């Protein structure tokens, strides 16, 4: 899962990123209005942590831009401004939640997970496809109740495929989702992860749902 932290307090931003990476999130950061706007125009995020007061503009204008472009990224406003008006404005503009500073990082993580669960998993902790099941809370994947021994990236890759089942996903989209700003070089590493994931699914007796689409990427489907 990929998170964008829009926060101008460098120490706080770094602390949030370190904690969330420990929770297996891929994190990117933006410390001012323009850099945040540039990122949301190009990339999609599972959740955006959005401060209201930013150098160069307001986080609320970034929220307006997201909604004007029909972007479906989850948004959690994090701000020192704890006034009722700010909270109502943010939620009215389409934010999914509001958390006032200071906050505990464990609560922040729980709220991010809740937003992702509501927006992507319809409030459920389990994602299913044919005989495959992923428990997003325990971060475990299974085939007919047999737990798969997946690496962190293999788990994230399988979850990404299942969320986007029956859609063609480019190698670039996979790389951006799983590695974010850490992505570099060619995409050979994606092929390696997919090859390993395929083998583990096959060894568990599961059909190969990962289809290569020549010149485009991959599609996770039965047909």
C-alpha positions as a Python dict, from the first residue, in 0.01 Angstrom:
ca = {
    (1, 'X'): (0, 0, 0),
    (2, 'X'): (135, 340, -99),
    (3, 'X'): (104, 648, 122),
    (4, 'X'): (176, 1014, 43),
    (5, 'X'): (270, 1226, 346),
    (6, 'X'): (203, 1594, 276),
    (7, 'X'): (361, 1765, 576),
    (8, 'X'): (602, 2059, 600),
    (9, 'X'): (739, 1969, 944),
    (10, 'X'): (1045, 1767, 839),
    (11, 'X'): (1092, 1583, 1167),
    (12, 'X'): (724, 1486, 1190),
    (13, 'X'): (714, 1377, 825),
    (14, 'X'): (1025, 1161, 871),
    (15, 'X'): (887, 1010, 1191),
    (16, 'X'): (557, 919, 1025),
    (17, 'X'): (737, 770, 724),
    (18, 'X'): (967, 560, 942),
    (19, 'X'): (677, 427, 1149),
    (20, 'X'): (456, 347, 849),
    (21, 'X'): (740, 175, 663),
    (22, 'X'): (767, -47, 969),
    (23, 'X'): (398, -125, 914),
    (24, 'X'): (484, -235, 556),
    (25, 'X'): (359, 78, 378),
    (26, 'X'): (547, 239, 90),
    (27, 'X'): (583, 607, 176),
    (28, 'X'): (647, 918, -31),
    (29, 'X'): (667, 1271, 106),
    (30, 'X'): (592, 1625, -8),
    (31, 'X'): (674, 1928, 207),
    (32, 'X'): (500, 2208, 19),
    (33, 'X'): (188, 2277, -185),
    (34, 'X'): (346, 2262, -531),
    (35, 'X'): (537, 1938, -482),
    (36, 'X'): (226, 1774, -337),
    (37, 'X'): (17, 1893, -629),
    (38, 'X'): (273, 1758, -877),
    (39, 'X'): (265, 1415, -713),
    (40, 'X'): (-113, 1377, -699),
    (41, 'X'): (-143, 1482, -1063),
    (42, 'X'): (86, 1200, -1174),
    (43, 'X'): (47, 919, -918),
    (44, 'X'): (-229, 737, -731),
    (45, 'X'): (-208, 665, -359),
    (46, 'X'): (-398, 433, -128),
    (47, 'X'): (-406, 711, 131),
    (48, 'X'): (-284, 1072, 145),
    (49, 'X'): (-196, 1227, 482),
    (50, 'X'): (-271, 1591, 423),
    (51, 'X'): (-174, 1889, 638),
    (52, 'X'): (-392, 2196, 588),
    (53, 'X'): (-127, 2464, 634),
    (54, 'X'): (151, 2427, 377),
    (55, 'X'): (418, 2653, 227),
    (56, 'X'): (275, 2787, -99),
    (57, 'X'): (-89, 2704, -43),
    (58, 'X'): (-362, 2523, 148),
    (59, 'X'): (-406, 2149, 183),
    (60, 'X'): (-776, 2208, 132),
    (61, 'X'): (-701, 2326, -223),
    (62, 'X'): (-515, 2001, -286),
    (63, 'X'): (-825, 1818, -165),
    (64, 'X'): (-1038, 2026, -404),
    (65, 'X'): (-802, 1934, -689),
    (66, 'X'): (-829, 1564, -607),
    (67, 'X'): (-1206, 1572, -616),
    (68, 'X'): (-1221, 1791, -929),
    (69, 'X'): (-1018, 1525, -1111),
    (70, 'X'): (-1228, 1239, -970),
    (71, 'X'): (-927, 1088, -795),
    (72, 'X'): (-1017, 807, -557),
    (73, 'X'): (-720, 833, -321),
    (74, 'X'): (-814, 809, 46),
    (75, 'X'): (-748, 1133, 236),
    (76, 'X'): (-673, 1174, 606),
    (77, 'X'): (-630, 1537, 710),
    (78, 'X'): (-365, 1584, 979),
    (79, 'X'): (-349, 1936, 1113),
    (80, 'X'): (-272, 2141, 1421),
    (81, 'X'): (-586, 2335, 1343),
    (82, 'X'): (-846, 2164, 1556),
    (83, 'X'): (-1130, 2407, 1490),
    (84, 'X'): (-1472, 2271, 1406),
    (85, 'X'): (-1484, 2482, 1087),
    (86, 'X'): (-1162, 2328, 948),
    (87, 'X'): (-1283, 1978, 1027),
    (88, 'X'): (-1623, 2034, 867),
    (89, 'X'): (-1470, 2200, 559),
    (90, 'X'): (-1227, 1913, 505),
    (91, 'X'): (-1489, 1643, 544),
    (92, 'X'): (-1737, 1834, 326),
    (93, 'X'): (-1475, 1860, 50),
    (94, 'X'): (-1439, 1482, 54),
    (95, 'X'): (-1172, 1393, 312),
    (96, 'X'): (-1225, 1050, 465),
    (97, 'X'): (-1110, 1138, 816),
    (98, 'X'): (-952, 1414, 1027),
    (99, 'X'): (-683, 1375, 1295),
    (100, 'X'): (-564, 1667, 1504),
    (101, 'X'): (-201, 1709, 1607),
    (102, 'X'): (-46, 1588, 1827),
    (103, 'X'): (-145, 1226, 1773),
    (104, 'X'): (-12, 879, 1847),
    (105, 'X'): (140, 706, 1545),
    (106, 'X'): (-46, 386, 1635),
    (107, 'X'): (-377, 574, 1603),
    (108, 'X'): (-265, 726, 1273),
    (109, 'X'): (-186, 380, 1138),
    (110, 'X'): (-522, 245, 1255),
    (111, 'X'): (-708, 528, 1082),
    (112, 'X'): (-514, 475, 758),
    (113, 'X'): (-600, 105, 767),
    (114, 'X'): (-967, 188, 828),
    (115, 'X'): (-976, 428, 531),
    (116, 'X'): (-817, 172, 298),
    (117, 'X'): (-1051, -99, 426),
    (118, 'X'): (-1358, 116, 361),
    (119, 'X'): (-1252, 244, 19),
    (120, 'X'): (-1092, -66, -131),
    (121, 'X'): (-1230, -363, 61),
    (122, 'X'): (-1584, -236, 127),
    (123, 'X'): (-1525, -246, 501),
    (124, 'X'): (-1405, -608, 505),
    (125, 'X'): (-1078, -750, 634),
    (126, 'X'): (-1079, -1022, 369),
    (127, 'X'): (-1030, -1005, -8),
    (128, 'X'): (-1123, -1312, -211),
    (129, 'X'): (-1079, -1430, -570),
    (130, 'X'): (-1185, -1783, -663),
    (131, 'X'): (-1012, -2004, -401),
    (132, 'X'): (-765, -1733, -296),
    (133, 'X'): (-819, -1534, 24),
    (134, 'X'): (-620, -1248, 175),
    (135, 'X'): (-665, -1144, 536),
    (136, 'X'): (-560, -778, 519),
    (137, 'X'): (-554, -740, 896),
    (138, 'X'): (-323, -1038, 957),
    (139, 'X'): (-149, -977, 621),
    (140, 'X'): (-179, -1341, 525),
    (141, 'X'): (-275, -1504, 195),
    (142, 'X'): (-415, -1855, 164),
    (143, 'X'): (-533, -2105, -95),
    (144, 'X'): (-826, -2314, 31),
    (145, 'X'): (-728, -2230, 391),
    (146, 'X'): (-363, -2324, 330),
    (147, 'X'): (-143, -2027, 422),
    (148, 'X'): (106, -1916, 158),
    (149, 'X'): (463, -1839, 263),
    (150, 'X'): (499, -1504, 85),
    (151, 'X'): (757, -1230, 120),
    (152, 'X'): (631, -881, 197),
    (153, 'X'): (653, -775, -169),
    (154, 'X'): (490, -1094, -293),
    (155, 'X'): (202, -1037, -54),
    (156, 'X'): (162, -674, -168),
    (157, 'X'): (183, -781, -532),
    (158, 'X'): (-86, -1047, -489),
    (159, 'X'): (-311, -803, -304),
    (160, 'X'): (-261, -541, -576),
    (161, 'X'): (-352, -795, -843),
    (162, 'X'): (-663, -907, -656),
    (163, 'X'): (-783, -551, -598),
    (164, 'X'): (-737, -483, -970),
    (165, 'X'): (-863, -819, -1098),
    (166, 'X'): (-961, -833, -1466),
    (167, 'X'): (-773, -510, -1541),
    (168, 'X'): (-451, -476, -1738),
    (169, 'X'): (-184, -328, -1508),
    (170, 'X'): (134, -182, -1654),
    (171, 'X'): (478, -268, -1517),
    (172, 'X'): (521, 99, -1433),
    (173, 'X'): (201, 101, -1224),
    (174, 'X'): (317, -210, -1036),
    (175, 'X'): (660, -58, -969),
    (176, 'X'): (513, 273, -850),
    (177, 'X'): (264, 101, -621),
    (178, 'X'): (511, -137, -460),
    (179, 'X'): (826, 76, -446),
    (180, 'X'): (720, 441, -489),
    (181, 'X'): (1018, 680, -485),
    (182, 'X'): (1252, 386, -425),
    (183, 'X'): (1187, 255, -777),
    (184, 'X'): (1489, 272, -1005),
    (185, 'X'): (1642, 102, -1309),
    (186, 'X'): (1460, -145, -1532),
    (187, 'X'): (1165, -364, -1440),
    (188, 'X'): (1340, -703, -1435),
    (189, 'X'): (1279, -723, -1061),
    (190, 'X'): (901, -723, -1126),
    (191, 'X'): (936, -1029, -1347),
    (192, 'X'): (1133, -1201, -1070),
    (193, 'X'): (867, -1129, -807),
    (194, 'X'): (588, -1245, -1040),
    (195, 'X'): (779, -1563, -1126),
    (196, 'X'): (825, -1643, -756),
    (197, 'X'): (461, -1562, -677),
    (198, 'X'): (340, -1784, -962),
    (199, 'X'): (550, -2075, -834),
    (200, 'X'): (419, -2044, -479),
    (201, 'X'): (58, -2028, -601),
    (202, 'X'): (119, -2331, -825),
    (203, 'X'): (285, -2528, -544),
    (204, 'X'): (-25, -2463, -333),
    (205, 'X'): (-242, -2612, -608),
    (206, 'X'): (-376, -2282, -735),
    (207, 'X'): (-438, -2203, -1102),
    (208, 'X'): (-222, -1941, -1274),
    (209, 'X'): (-433, -1626, -1279),
    (210, 'X'): (-144, -1394, -1370),
    (211, 'X'): (-162, -1336, -1745),
    (212, 'X'): (109, -1153, -1941),
    (213, 'X'): (-36, -896, -2182),
    (214, 'X'): (224, -835, -2452),
    (215, 'X'): (351, -479, -2461),
    (216, 'X'): (119, -367, -2182),
    (217, 'X'): (178, -551, -1857),
    (218, 'X'): (-20, -811, -1661),
    (219, 'X'): (-380, -908, -1597),
    (220, 'X'): (-510, -1108, -1301),
    (221, 'X'): (-806, -1312, -1423),
    (222, 'X'): (-951, -1659, -1468),
    (223, 'X'): (-985, -1635, -1848),
}
